[in-house]
Short mmCIF file of C-alpha atoms in Angstrom, two decimals:
data_model
loop_
_atom_site.label_atom_id
_atom_site.label_comp_id
_atom_site.label_asym_id
_atom_site.label_seq_id
_atom_site.Cartn_x
_atom_site.Cartn_y
_atom_site.Cartn_z
CA MET A 1 8.32 7.81 -66.14
CA ALA A 2 7.31 10.51 -63.22
CA GLU A 3 9.86 12.58 -61.18
CA LYS A 4 9.14 10.77 -57.99
CA GLU A 5 9.62 6.95 -59.84
CA LYS A 6 13.44 8.17 -61.17
CA ILE A 7 16.14 6.51 -59.31
CA ASP A 8 18.39 8.77 -57.25
CA ILE A 9 21.57 8.02 -59.52
CA ARG A 10 23.92 9.03 -57.03
CA SER A 11 23.24 6.57 -54.40
CA LEU A 12 23.66 3.24 -56.99
CA SER A 13 27.71 1.50 -57.12
CA LEU A 14 29.12 1.74 -60.19
CA GLU A 15 27.82 -2.32 -60.22
CA ALA A 16 24.88 -1.14 -60.01
CA LEU A 17 24.65 1.25 -62.36
CA GLN A 18 26.23 -0.87 -64.66
CA LYS A 19 23.60 -3.24 -64.38
CA HIS A 20 21.10 -0.82 -65.39
CA PHE A 21 22.91 0.17 -68.13
CA ILE A 22 22.79 -3.52 -69.65
CA GLN A 23 19.00 -3.55 -68.46
CA MET A 24 18.75 -0.30 -70.73
CA ASP A 25 20.56 -2.01 -73.51
CA GLU A 26 23.56 0.11 -73.34
CA LYS A 27 27.38 -1.12 -72.84
CA GLY A 28 29.03 -1.49 -69.30
CA PHE A 29 31.53 1.06 -69.93
CA ARG A 30 29.54 3.79 -70.67
CA ALA A 31 28.00 3.38 -66.98
CA LYS A 32 31.57 4.27 -66.02
CA GLN A 33 31.94 7.29 -67.84
CA VAL A 34 28.74 8.58 -66.31
CA TYR A 35 30.57 7.44 -62.71
CA GLU A 36 33.23 9.52 -63.89
CA TRP A 37 31.03 12.39 -64.69
CA LEU A 38 28.87 12.17 -61.49
CA TRP A 39 32.14 11.62 -58.96
CA LYS A 40 35.14 13.26 -60.56
CA LYS A 41 33.56 16.09 -62.63
CA SER A 42 30.64 16.46 -60.13
CA CYS A 43 28.29 16.67 -62.78
CA PHE A 44 24.91 17.89 -61.93
CA SER A 45 23.36 17.60 -65.29
CA PHE A 46 23.13 14.66 -67.30
CA ASP A 47 23.16 17.58 -70.61
CA GLU A 48 26.54 18.53 -69.71
CA MET A 49 28.24 14.81 -69.98
CA SER A 50 29.46 15.88 -73.24
CA ASN A 51 31.22 12.28 -74.49
CA ILE A 52 27.73 10.03 -73.82
CA SER A 53 25.30 10.36 -76.57
CA LYS A 54 22.54 12.14 -77.22
CA GLU A 55 19.98 9.44 -77.34
CA LEU A 56 22.19 7.89 -73.99
CA ARG A 57 21.24 11.37 -71.71
CA THR A 58 17.78 11.10 -72.89
CA LYS A 59 17.91 7.35 -71.14
CA LEU A 60 19.33 8.88 -68.25
CA ASP A 61 16.85 11.65 -67.79
CA ASN A 62 14.42 9.60 -68.01
CA SER A 63 15.30 6.83 -65.98
CA PHE A 64 17.55 8.62 -63.19
CA VAL A 65 17.44 12.29 -61.88
CA ILE A 66 20.82 14.04 -59.24
CA ASN A 67 19.48 15.03 -56.23
CA ASN A 68 22.01 17.82 -56.46
CA VAL A 69 22.65 20.69 -53.32
CA GLN A 70 22.27 24.24 -53.94
CA ILE A 71 23.24 27.47 -52.55
CA SER A 72 20.23 29.56 -51.33
CA ASN A 73 21.88 32.11 -49.92
CA SER A 74 25.20 33.23 -48.95
CA GLN A 75 26.33 36.05 -46.67
CA PHE A 76 30.03 37.35 -46.45
CA SER A 77 31.86 38.27 -43.06
CA ALA A 78 34.04 40.97 -42.33
CA ASP A 79 36.82 38.36 -42.24
CA LYS A 80 36.29 36.96 -45.50
CA THR A 81 34.41 34.24 -43.74
CA ILE A 82 31.28 32.97 -46.26
CA LYS A 83 28.26 31.48 -44.72
CA ASN A 84 25.62 29.36 -47.09
CA SER A 85 22.60 28.25 -46.71
CA PHE A 86 22.33 25.18 -48.97
CA ILE A 87 18.72 23.78 -50.08
CA LEU A 88 17.89 20.21 -50.69
CA HIS A 89 15.92 18.24 -53.04
CA ASP A 90 13.46 18.19 -50.50
CA LYS A 91 13.48 21.48 -49.77
CA HIS A 92 14.95 21.10 -46.42
CA LEU A 93 17.99 23.56 -45.56
CA ILE A 94 21.35 23.30 -44.59
CA GLU A 95 24.33 25.41 -43.72
CA GLY A 96 28.19 24.97 -44.53
CA VAL A 97 30.50 27.67 -44.54
CA LEU A 98 34.04 28.96 -45.92
CA ILE A 99 36.69 29.27 -43.71
CA PRO A 100 39.32 31.27 -45.54
CA THR A 101 42.71 31.70 -42.53
CA PRO A 102 46.19 32.37 -43.89
CA GLY A 103 48.00 29.03 -45.54
CA ARG A 104 44.37 27.30 -45.29
CA MET A 105 41.10 27.09 -47.05
CA THR A 106 38.44 25.39 -44.91
CA ALA A 107 35.33 24.09 -45.92
CA CYS A 108 32.66 23.64 -42.32
CA VAL A 109 29.94 20.58 -43.96
CA SER A 110 26.73 19.17 -41.85
CA SER A 111 26.08 16.32 -41.72
CA GLN A 112 22.50 16.73 -40.48
CA VAL A 113 19.34 18.53 -40.86
CA GLY A 114 19.41 20.08 -37.40
CA CYS A 115 20.72 17.63 -34.37
CA SER A 116 19.05 15.25 -32.24
CA LEU A 117 21.73 16.15 -29.65
CA THR A 118 21.23 19.08 -27.19
CA CYS A 119 24.12 20.68 -26.34
CA LYS A 120 22.98 23.58 -24.44
CA PHE A 121 25.55 26.05 -26.12
CA CYS A 122 24.93 24.80 -29.29
CA ALA A 123 22.48 26.80 -31.90
CA THR A 124 22.24 23.61 -33.88
CA GLY A 125 21.05 21.37 -30.43
CA TYR A 126 17.91 24.18 -30.20
CA MET A 127 16.95 22.53 -33.38
CA GLU A 128 14.79 19.08 -34.71
CA ARG A 129 16.86 16.71 -36.24
CA LYS A 130 14.64 16.28 -39.41
CA ARG A 131 16.82 13.50 -41.43
CA ASN A 132 20.68 12.79 -41.45
CA LEU A 133 22.33 13.46 -45.12
CA ASN A 134 23.33 11.77 -47.96
CA PRO A 135 26.71 11.22 -48.87
CA ASP A 136 26.33 13.06 -52.28
CA GLU A 137 24.85 15.94 -49.92
CA ILE A 138 27.94 16.11 -47.79
CA TYR A 139 30.01 16.02 -51.00
CA ASP A 140 27.98 18.36 -52.86
CA GLN A 141 28.70 20.78 -49.86
CA VAL A 142 32.48 20.51 -50.76
CA VAL A 143 32.16 21.01 -54.35
CA LEU A 144 30.18 23.97 -53.71
CA ILE A 145 32.78 25.70 -51.36
CA ASP A 146 35.54 24.88 -53.21
CA LYS A 147 33.86 26.18 -56.25
CA GLN A 148 33.28 29.31 -53.74
CA ALA A 149 36.65 29.36 -52.80
CA ARG A 150 38.64 29.41 -55.97
CA GLU A 151 35.78 32.05 -57.77
CA ASN A 152 36.38 34.29 -54.60
CA TYR A 153 39.70 34.14 -53.43
CA GLY A 154 41.91 32.16 -56.67
CA ILE A 155 42.93 29.26 -53.79
CA PRO A 156 41.20 26.13 -53.89
CA LEU A 157 40.16 23.70 -50.50
CA SER A 158 42.67 22.57 -48.30
CA ASN A 159 40.81 20.69 -45.43
CA ILE A 160 36.96 19.97 -44.66
CA VAL A 161 35.73 19.85 -40.92
CA TYR A 162 32.53 17.56 -40.44
CA MET A 163 31.63 20.58 -37.87
CA GLY A 164 28.37 21.96 -38.87
CA MET A 165 24.80 21.02 -37.97
CA GLY A 166 24.41 17.61 -36.82
CA GLU A 167 26.75 14.46 -35.17
CA PRO A 168 28.90 13.05 -37.81
CA LEU A 169 28.98 9.37 -35.85
CA LEU A 170 24.88 9.16 -35.76
CA ASN A 171 25.14 9.26 -39.40
CA TYR A 172 27.64 6.69 -39.51
CA LYS A 173 27.79 5.18 -42.78
CA ASN A 174 26.72 8.06 -45.14
CA VAL A 175 29.66 10.28 -43.67
CA ILE A 176 32.10 7.46 -44.15
CA ASP A 177 30.86 6.78 -47.62
CA SER A 178 30.84 11.01 -48.17
CA ILE A 179 34.61 10.68 -47.22
CA GLU A 180 35.23 7.36 -49.22
CA LYS A 181 34.34 9.87 -52.59
CA ILE A 182 35.49 12.96 -51.61
CA THR A 183 39.60 11.06 -51.12
CA SER A 184 39.00 8.63 -53.22
CA GLU A 185 40.68 8.41 -56.70
CA GLU A 186 37.55 8.40 -58.68
CA GLY A 187 35.92 11.49 -56.74
CA LEU A 188 37.75 14.42 -55.39
CA ASN A 189 40.60 13.12 -54.30
CA MET A 190 41.67 14.96 -51.20
CA ALA A 191 43.97 13.65 -49.03
CA ALA A 192 42.57 11.78 -45.63
CA LYS A 193 44.80 14.00 -43.46
CA ARG A 194 42.78 17.06 -44.39
CA ILE A 195 39.72 16.07 -43.11
CA THR A 196 38.54 16.01 -39.67
CA VAL A 197 35.07 14.75 -38.36
CA SER A 198 34.07 16.15 -34.95
CA THR A 199 31.53 14.29 -32.35
CA ALA A 200 30.31 15.14 -29.51
CA GLY A 201 31.50 11.77 -28.14
CA ILE A 202 29.62 8.42 -29.14
CA ALA A 203 31.43 5.78 -27.51
CA LYS A 204 30.82 2.92 -29.62
CA MET A 205 31.44 4.75 -32.82
CA ILE A 206 34.32 6.01 -31.65
CA LYS A 207 35.51 2.26 -31.27
CA LYS A 208 33.87 1.46 -34.85
CA LEU A 209 36.27 4.29 -36.06
CA GLY A 210 38.88 1.92 -34.67
CA ASP A 211 37.82 -1.08 -36.13
CA ASP A 212 37.75 0.76 -39.41
CA GLY A 213 40.92 1.84 -39.15
CA VAL A 214 40.05 5.22 -40.54
CA LYS A 215 42.56 7.46 -41.96
CA PHE A 216 41.12 10.97 -40.98
CA ASN A 217 41.50 12.91 -38.12
CA LEU A 218 39.06 12.76 -35.40
CA ALA A 219 38.32 15.73 -32.67
CA LEU A 220 36.11 15.37 -30.02
CA SER A 221 34.04 18.60 -28.57
CA LEU A 222 35.29 17.75 -24.84
CA HIS A 223 34.43 21.37 -23.02
CA ALA A 224 34.50 19.62 -19.42
CA ALA A 225 36.88 17.10 -18.00
CA ASN A 226 34.18 16.39 -15.18
CA ASP A 227 30.78 14.46 -15.89
CA GLU A 228 29.24 16.53 -13.89
CA LYS A 229 30.09 20.21 -15.37
CA ARG A 230 29.99 18.06 -18.93
CA ASN A 231 26.65 16.81 -18.18
CA THR A 232 24.90 20.02 -17.69
CA ILE A 233 25.74 21.67 -21.10
CA MET A 234 26.04 18.28 -22.89
CA PRO A 235 23.28 15.45 -22.00
CA ILE A 236 24.82 12.83 -24.44
CA ASN A 237 27.88 12.05 -21.69
CA GLU A 238 24.76 11.04 -19.05
CA GLN A 239 25.07 7.57 -21.80
CA ASN A 240 28.43 8.49 -23.15
CA SER A 241 30.89 9.47 -19.43
CA LEU A 242 34.64 10.70 -19.77
CA LYS A 243 35.48 7.55 -18.78
CA ALA A 244 33.51 5.55 -21.51
CA LEU A 245 35.00 8.18 -23.89
CA ALA A 246 38.54 8.00 -22.73
CA GLU A 247 37.93 3.66 -23.03
CA ALA A 248 37.09 4.28 -26.83
CA LEU A 249 39.64 7.17 -27.50
CA LYS A 250 42.14 4.16 -26.35
CA TYR A 251 40.87 1.74 -28.27
CA TYR A 252 40.52 3.70 -31.51
CA TYR A 253 44.19 5.02 -30.85
CA ALA A 254 45.09 1.49 -30.29
CA LYS A 255 43.71 0.61 -33.62
CA THR A 256 44.94 3.86 -35.96
CA LYS A 257 47.60 5.33 -34.33
CA ASN A 258 46.10 8.73 -35.13
CA PRO A 259 46.11 11.46 -32.05
CA VAL A 260 42.84 13.37 -31.35
CA THR A 261 42.09 16.74 -30.63
CA TYR A 262 39.90 17.40 -27.92
CA GLU A 263 38.05 21.57 -28.58
CA TYR A 264 37.40 23.20 -25.62
CA ILE A 265 35.17 26.24 -25.26
CA ILE A 266 36.08 28.34 -21.76
CA PHE A 267 32.45 29.44 -20.53
CA ASP A 268 32.94 32.58 -18.07
CA GLY A 269 32.24 31.30 -14.48
CA PHE A 270 31.59 27.73 -15.65
CA ASN A 271 34.78 25.45 -16.79
CA ASP A 272 37.15 28.38 -16.35
CA ASN A 273 39.40 27.66 -13.55
CA ILE A 274 42.91 26.46 -12.90
CA GLN A 275 40.89 22.87 -11.29
CA ASP A 276 39.37 22.27 -14.50
CA ALA A 277 42.39 22.82 -16.43
CA ALA A 278 43.59 20.59 -14.06
CA GLU A 279 41.47 17.76 -14.87
CA LEU A 280 41.79 18.65 -18.77
CA ALA A 281 45.28 18.06 -18.02
CA GLN A 282 44.44 14.74 -16.25
CA PHE A 283 42.33 13.39 -18.75
CA CYS A 284 44.63 14.38 -21.37
CA LYS A 285 47.33 11.92 -20.33
CA HIS A 286 45.25 8.81 -21.95
CA LEU A 287 46.72 9.64 -25.19
CA PRO A 288 48.40 11.59 -26.98
CA CYS A 289 46.33 14.25 -28.17
CA LYS A 290 46.46 18.48 -28.44
CA VAL A 291 43.61 21.01 -27.82
CA ASN A 292 42.23 23.45 -29.27
CA ILE A 293 40.52 25.75 -27.10
CA ILE A 294 38.09 27.78 -28.81
CA GLU A 295 36.62 31.16 -28.60
CA TYR A 296 32.61 30.79 -27.42
CA ASN A 297 30.02 32.67 -29.56
CA PRO A 298 27.24 33.51 -27.66
CA ILE A 299 24.00 32.52 -29.45
CA SER A 300 20.32 33.98 -28.83
CA PHE A 301 19.09 30.35 -26.68
CA ALA A 302 21.31 30.65 -23.79
CA ALA A 303 23.34 32.84 -21.53
CA TYR A 304 26.63 31.62 -21.43
CA ILE A 305 29.16 34.06 -22.17
CA ASN A 306 33.33 33.46 -23.30
CA ALA A 307 35.40 33.58 -20.35
CA GLY A 308 37.87 37.10 -19.99
CA GLU A 309 41.26 37.14 -21.98
CA ASP A 310 43.31 36.16 -18.63
CA LYS A 311 41.44 33.44 -17.70
CA VAL A 312 41.69 32.05 -21.20
CA GLU A 313 45.52 32.83 -21.25
CA ALA A 314 45.45 31.30 -17.55
CA PHE A 315 44.05 28.28 -18.46
CA ALA A 316 46.27 27.84 -21.44
CA GLU A 317 49.22 28.21 -19.75
CA HIS A 318 48.37 25.49 -17.39
CA LEU A 319 47.91 23.03 -19.63
CA ARG A 320 51.59 24.05 -21.32
CA LYS A 321 52.65 23.76 -17.90
CA ASN A 322 51.73 20.23 -18.07
CA GLY A 323 53.12 19.04 -21.46
CA VAL A 324 49.43 19.55 -23.25
CA ASN A 325 49.82 20.75 -26.70
CA THR A 326 47.41 23.78 -26.60
CA HIS A 327 46.07 25.84 -29.43
CA LEU A 328 44.33 29.12 -29.14
CA ARG A 329 41.49 29.12 -31.87
CA ARG A 330 40.05 32.91 -32.84
CA SER A 331 36.37 32.58 -34.02
CA ARG A 332 35.74 33.47 -37.75
CA GLY A 333 32.28 34.81 -39.00
CA LYS A 334 31.05 35.94 -36.12
CA ASP A 335 28.91 38.70 -37.40
CA ILE A 336 27.44 36.49 -39.70
CA ASP A 337 26.28 33.75 -37.36
CA ALA A 338 28.79 31.72 -38.88
CA ALA A 339 31.12 31.03 -35.94
CA CYS A 340 31.31 27.32 -34.05
CA GLY A 341 28.44 26.76 -32.34
CA GLN A 342 25.94 29.36 -34.42
CA LEU A 343 25.03 27.03 -37.37
CA ALA A 344 21.10 27.12 -37.25
CA ILE A 345 18.94 27.87 -40.15
CA LYS A 346 16.74 31.20 -39.66
CA GLU A 347 15.53 31.52 -43.04
CA GLY A 348 11.82 29.75 -44.14
CA LYS A 349 11.30 28.99 -40.77
#
């Protein structure tokens, strides 16, 4: 059987895999053993499945393929952040980051090859979206970054953020399926509360998260709390206005009781004055939330720069005075273009 005709084994549910095994004159329980190797033990090779007979491993190798993700290149920052370029089975490249901070070890993973959104301050937004990632390709990033954390720092992953390349809610099913594999007892068994999905704001998909009763955390990349400014830097806002987003978020909260995090980058001379802070404080009244003020990381495609320290502090203080739970987030991995908004494949262009 030619390689291209082989079935991607991780695209199959356990039930579908059991049917294949029966067609191969193999006992159904063997499928469960293989499924466990694939998802619980994160096995990338049939040869490593030690409790499976050599004959069956040969059958598997002839019929199926494991399209595992591999690390193409890793860069180490002075602050211990590690940026990885991952190569997919079809030779596309994506990036993912290991972010070590006191008390936690976080994997920042991608959900698409490139991005279809065109946020003006984000390097990925200047790339073409090639395709969505499959659930196993997202899962593999977590597995590889966890291994990296253990090998380099002796600490396993504690958190996962879907804040890498792509818009997770435009790859909804695959993102949800990947989280199922990551959180399931049959998979990596990580707590859903340790996972955050970040969106640029797709109102109808935020409502769907509510309907689906998701257990993970939701973050909204806000960056401006009036439509005119947000339209300028995030064209997605033209179809998903702040009013529409507020309604969707209130619906989501009513269904899940999960507070929302707003991510807010303060750009010098654009969204950094007290009026901007007042608009953000007003937007925060819609539902329980917190604000992460994020340091901007300049990219070559855009002319934005980070606001001065005094303005950032004044902005944060105004939010706190108005009862908004506010945190200042310092960027990690800036020296290797691994910080928020900097992910863009440079090799192989």
